[in-house]
Amino acid sequence: MAETNYFSSGSGDASDEQATWIDWQGSTSIEMVPGLQIQALTSANVMVSFVHLEPHTEAAVHWHDEEQISIVIDGELEFEVGGVTRTLRRGDAVLIPSNVPHGARTGSSPCFELDVFNPPRRALLDALGIDVGAGEPADDR
Amino acid sequence: MAETNYFSSGSGDASDEQATWIDWQGSTSIEMVPGLQIQALTSANVMVSFVHLEPHTEAAVHWHDEEQISIVIDGELEFEVGGVTRTLRRGDAVLIPSNVPHGARTGSSPCFELDVFNPPRRALLDALGIDVGAGEPADDR
């Protein structure tokens, strides 16, 4: 019963606000460290970053206020979170609570993974020059 | 300068909370409509759903309170949002504000896409039997 209702009309009023269509692959890319490129899209509450790592590339252990969900799409990535190390591939993900130290590195293969931040990661907004006001889409998306 | 600091130690204290490692690909899958399978992972504030659509499959137009970001990973998907229709492929995404009507359909190819919900989509939590308390990971992830 829940399944048949999942795509039924909403219970409340529909909104006539417009969507924001995004070509993230054509958006500004930043090489955060050699071999690691990041692009991002941002709503008021959530940021999705698209991270491409070349082989033998490392993101050093760090932490931040923003909660993070990392999801491997292609290739594999060795993730260290809170002192625990695992290799993630497509089908794997890790939820990283606020301020838990984490880092990652590729081996001989490249990797494409997504990091979902809540709220949007301030350091990445700054690096990309994105200013997201409440309820307003950023021009730089 | 922003780039070199991106993976440096955080400014505040590190947390010793543990991560949650997730095999989403092995998690409960629901066939919401014939040809459309959904799996999900959920934090307190964000849900990521992993949606596989077979060819010639449709998610009828609907709307919900939760804000949605849809991201195509493999294949292509025709998305209708707020009366505007576009075909999305890898590299494309759409931000759908709260309660804006939207639907999607595949053509002759399958599609794998992610829907990021903020807050977690209640209808999907219910369908998957996930009970997410504040700050507590769900057993069913």
Coordinates of C-alpha atoms in Angstrom, one line a residue:
Chain A
M1 CA 0.0 0.0 0.0
A2 CA 2.8 2.4 0.8
E3 CA 4.4 1.5 -2.5
T4 CA 1.4 2.4 -4.6
N5 CA 1.0 5.7 -2.9
Y6 CA 4.7 6.7 -3.3
F7 CA 4.1 8.5 -6.6
S8 CA 0.6 9.7 -5.9
S9 CA -0.4 13.4 -5.6
G10 CA 0.8 15.1 -2.4
S11 CA -1.5 15.7 0.5
G12 CA -0.8 19.4 0.7
D13 CA -1.0 22.1 -2.0
A14 CA 1.5 22.0 -4.8
S15 CA 4.0 24.8 -5.1
D16 CA 4.6 26.8 -8.3
E17 CA 8.2 27.5 -7.4
Q18 CA 10.7 26.7 -10.2
A19 CA 13.3 23.9 -10.2
T20 CA 17.0 24.7 -10.7
W21 CA 18.5 22.6 -13.5
I22 CA 22.2 22.0 -13.0
D23 CA 25.0 20.9 -15.3
W24 CA 27.4 20.0 -12.4
Q25 CA 29.9 18.4 -14.8
G26 CA 30.4 21.7 -16.6
S27 CA 30.6 23.7 -13.4
T28 CA 33.7 25.1 -11.7
S29 CA 36.2 22.4 -10.6
I30 CA 38.8 22.9 -8.0
E31 CA 41.9 20.8 -7.6
M32 CA 42.0 20.7 -3.8
V33 CA 45.3 18.7 -3.7
P34 CA 47.2 17.3 -6.7
G35 CA 45.0 14.6 -8.3
L36 CA 41.8 15.5 -6.5
Q37 CA 39.2 17.5 -8.3
I38 CA 35.9 18.7 -6.7
Q39 CA 32.7 20.2 -8.2
A40 CA 29.6 20.9 -6.3
L41 CA 26.0 21.8 -6.3
T42 CA 24.2 23.4 -3.4
S43 CA 20.7 23.9 -2.0
A44 CA 20.0 25.9 1.1
N45 CA 20.4 22.9 3.3
V46 CA 22.5 20.3 1.4
M47 CA 25.6 20.3 -0.7
V48 CA 26.5 17.5 -3.0
S49 CA 30.2 17.4 -4.0
F50 CA 31.4 15.3 -7.0
V51 CA 35.0 14.2 -6.3
H52 CA 37.4 12.7 -8.8
L53 CA 40.6 11.2 -7.5
E54 CA 43.5 10.0 -9.6
P55 CA 45.4 6.9 -8.5
H56 CA 47.7 7.3 -5.5
T57 CA 46.0 10.4 -4.3
E58 CA 45.3 11.2 -0.7
A59 CA 42.9 13.5 1.2
A60 CA 44.6 13.9 4.6
V61 CA 42.7 13.3 7.8
H62 CA 40.6 16.3 8.8
W63 CA 37.3 17.1 10.4
H64 CA 34.6 19.7 10.1
D65 CA 31.3 20.7 11.7
E66 CA 29.2 19.6 8.8
E67 CA 27.9 16.1 8.7
Q68 CA 29.1 14.1 5.7
I69 CA 27.8 11.1 3.8
S70 CA 30.4 9.6 1.3
I71 CA 29.2 7.3 -1.5
V72 CA 31.6 5.6 -4.0
I73 CA 30.3 5.5 -7.5
D74 CA 33.2 4.2 -9.6
G75 CA 36.5 2.7 -8.6
E76 CA 37.5 2.2 -5.0
L77 CA 38.6 4.3 -2.1
E78 CA 40.3 3.5 1.2
F79 CA 38.5 5.5 3.9
E80 CA 39.7 6.1 7.4
V81 CA 37.1 7.4 9.8
G82 CA 37.5 7.6 13.5
G83 CA 40.5 5.4 13.4
V84 CA 38.7 2.6 11.4
T85 CA 39.9 1.9 7.8
R86 CA 37.8 0.2 5.1
T87 CA 37.9 0.0 1.4
L88 CA 34.7 1.2 -0.3
R89 CA 33.4 0.5 -3.8
R90 CA 30.1 1.1 -5.6
G91 CA 27.4 -0.1 -3.2
D92 CA 29.2 1.2 -0.1
A93 CA 28.8 4.4 1.8
V94 CA 29.9 5.9 5.1
L95 CA 28.0 8.3 7.4
I96 CA 30.5 10.6 9.1
P97 CA 29.1 12.6 12.1
S98 CA 30.1 16.2 12.8
N99 CA 33.8 16.6 13.6
V100 CA 34.8 13.0 13.4
P101 CA 38.3 12.8 11.8
H102 CA 38.4 11.2 8.4
G103 CA 40.6 10.8 5.4
A104 CA 40.8 8.8 2.2
R105 CA 43.3 7.6 -0.4
T106 CA 43.2 5.8 -3.7
G107 CA 45.5 2.9 -4.7
S108 CA 46.3 2.0 -8.2
S109 CA 42.8 2.9 -9.6
P110 CA 41.1 6.2 -9.9
C111 CA 37.8 6.9 -8.0
F112 CA 34.7 8.9 -8.4
E113 CA 32.7 9.5 -5.2
L114 CA 30.0 11.8 -3.9
D115 CA 30.2 13.6 -0.5
V116 CA 26.8 14.9 0.7
F117 CA 27.2 17.7 3.3
N118 CA 24.6 19.0 5.8
P119 CA 24.7 21.9 6.1
P120 CA 26.7 22.8 3.0
R121 CA 30.4 22.7 3.7
R122 CA 31.5 26.2 4.4
A123 CA 35.1 25.7 3.2
L124 CA 33.9 24.4 -0.1
L125 CA 31.4 27.3 -0.6
D126 CA 34.3 29.7 0.1
A127 CA 36.7 27.9 -2.3
L128 CA 34.1 27.9 -5.1
G129 CA 33.0 31.5 -4.4
I130 CA 29.4 30.4 -3.8
D131 CA 27.2 32.7 -1.7
V132 CA 24.0 30.9 -0.8
G133 CA 21.4 33.1 0.7
A134 CA 18.4 31.5 2.5
G135 CA 16.0 30.3 -0.2
E136 CA 17.9 31.8 -3.1
P137 CA 19.8 29.7 -5.7
A138 CA 23.5 30.7 -6.1
D139 CA 24.5 32.1 -9.5
D140 CA 27.7 30.0 -9.6
R141 CA 25.9 26.6 -9.5
Chain B
M1 CA 45.1 29.1 0.0
A2 CA 41.6 27.8 0.5
E3 CA 42.5 24.6 -1.4
T4 CA 45.6 23.8 0.8
N5 CA 43.5 24.2 4.0
Y6 CA 40.6 22.0 2.8
F7 CA 42.1 18.8 4.2
S8 CA 43.8 20.4 7.2
S9 CA 42.8 19.7 10.8
G10 CA 39.6 21.2 11.9
S11 CA 39.5 24.4 14.0
G12 CA 37.4 22.9 16.7
D13 CA 37.8 19.7 18.8
A14 CA 37.6 16.4 17.0
S15 CA 34.7 14.1 18.0
D16 CA 35.2 10.4 19.0
E17 CA 31.7 9.5 17.8
Q18 CA 31.8 6.4 15.5
A19 CA 31.0 6.4 11.8
T20 CA 28.2 4.2 10.3
W21 CA 29.5 2.0 7.5
I22 CA 26.7 1.1 5.0
D23 CA 26.3 -1.5 2.4
W24 CA 23.4 0.2 0.7
Q25 CA 23.6 -2.2 -2.3
G26 CA 22.8 -5.1 0.0
S27 CA 20.0 -3.3 1.9
T28 CA 16.3 -3.7 1.6
S29 CA 15.0 -2.8 -1.9
I30 CA 11.4 -1.8 -2.6
E31 CA 9.8 -2.0 -6.1
M32 CA 7.7 1.2 -5.8
V33 CA 6.1 0.6 -9.2
P34 CA 6.9 -2.2 -11.7
G35 CA 10.4 -1.6 -13.0
L36 CA 11.5 0.9 -10.3
Q37 CA 13.6 -0.3 -7.4
I38 CA 14.6 2.0 -4.4
Q39 CA 17.2 1.5 -1.7
A40 CA 18.1 4.1 0.8
L41 CA 20.4 5.3 3.5
T42 CA 19.5 7.8 6.1
S43 CA 21.1 10.1 8.6
A44 CA 19.2 12.3 11.0
N45 CA 18.9 15.2 8.4
V46 CA 19.4 13.7 5.0
M47 CA 18.3 10.6 3.1
V48 CA 20.0 9.4 -0.1
S49 CA 17.9 7.0 -2.2
F50 CA 19.4 4.8 -4.9
V51 CA 16.9 4.4 -7.7
H52 CA 17.2 1.8 -10.5
L53 CA 14.7 2.2 -13.3
E54 CA 14.2 -0.4 -16.1
P55 CA 13.4 0.9 -19.6
H56 CA 9.9 2.3 -20.3
T57 CA 9.3 2.9 -16.6
E58 CA 7.4 5.9 -15.2
A59 CA 7.3 7.6 -11.8
A60 CA 4.1 9.6 -12.0
V61 CA 4.0 13.3 -11.2
H62 CA 3.7 13.9 -7.4
W63 CA 4.9 16.3 -4.8
H64 CA 6.0 16.2 -1.1
D65 CA 7.2 18.5 1.6
E66 CA 10.8 17.3 1.5
E67 CA 13.2 19.1 -0.7
Q68 CA 14.8 16.9 -3.3
I69 CA 18.0 16.8 -5.4
S70 CA 18.1 14.3 -8.2
I71 CA 21.3 13.2 -9.8
V72 CA 21.7 10.9 -12.8
I73 CA 24.6 8.4 -12.5
D74 CA 24.0 6.0 -15.4
G75 CA 21.7 6.0 -18.4
E76 CA 19.3 8.8 -18.9
L77 CA 16.0 10.0 -17.5
E78 CA 13.3 12.4 -18.7
F79 CA 12.4 14.6 -15.8
E80 CA 9.3 16.8 -15.6
V81 CA 9.5 19.4 -12.9
G82 CA 7.0 22.3 -12.5
G83 CA 5.8 21.8 -16.0
V84 CA 9.3 21.9 -17.6
T85 CA 10.7 18.6 -19.1
R86 CA 14.4 17.9 -19.7
T87 CA 16.4 14.8 -20.3
L88 CA 19.1 14.3 -17.7
R89 CA 22.3 12.2 -18.0
R90 CA 25.5 11.8 -15.9
G91 CA 26.7 15.3 -15.2
D92 CA 23.1 16.6 -14.8
A93 CA 21.1 17.2 -11.7
V94 CA 17.9 19.1 -10.7
L95 CA 17.0 20.8 -7.4
I96 CA 13.3 20.4 -6.7
P97 CA 12.0 22.7 -4.0
S98 CA 9.4 21.6 -1.4
N99 CA 6.0 20.6 -2.9
V100 CA 6.9 21.3 -6.5
P101 CA 5.3 18.6 -8.7
H102 CA 7.7 16.3 -10.5
G103 CA 7.8 13.0 -12.3
A104 CA 10.2 11.0 -14.4
R105 CA 10.4 8.3 -17.1
T106 CA 12.9 6.2 -18.9
G107 CA 12.9 5.6 -22.6
S108 CA 14.6 2.6 -24.2
S109 CA 17.5 2.6 -21.7
P110 CA 17.6 1.8 -18.0
C111 CA 18.7 4.5 -15.5
F112 CA 20.4 4.6 -12.2
E113 CA 20.0 7.9 -10.3
L114 CA 20.2 9.2 -6.7
D115 CA 17.6 11.3 -5.0
V116 CA 18.8 13.3 -2.0
F117 CA 16.0 14.3 0.4
N118 CA 16.1 16.9 3.1
P119 CA 14.6 16.1 5.6
P120 CA 14.5 12.3 5.0
R121 CA 11.4 11.5 2.9
R122 CA 8.8 10.2 5.3
A123 CA 7.0 8.0 2.8
L124 CA 10.2 6.2 2.1
L125 CA 11.1 5.8 5.7
D126 CA 7.7 4.2 6.3
A127 CA 7.9 2.0 3.2
L128 CA 11.3 0.7 4.3
G129 CA 10.3 0.4 8.0
I130 CA 13.1 2.8 9.1
D131 CA 12.6 4.6 12.4
V132 CA 15.3 7.3 12.7
G133 CA 15.5 8.9 16.2
A134 CA 17.4 12.1 16.7
G135 CA 21.1 11.2 16.7
E136 CA 20.6 7.5 16.5
P137 CA 21.4 5.4 13.4
A138 CA 18.6 3.1 12.3
D139 CA 19.0 -0.6 12.6
D140 CA 17.7 -1.2 9.1
R141 CA 20.3 0.7 7.2

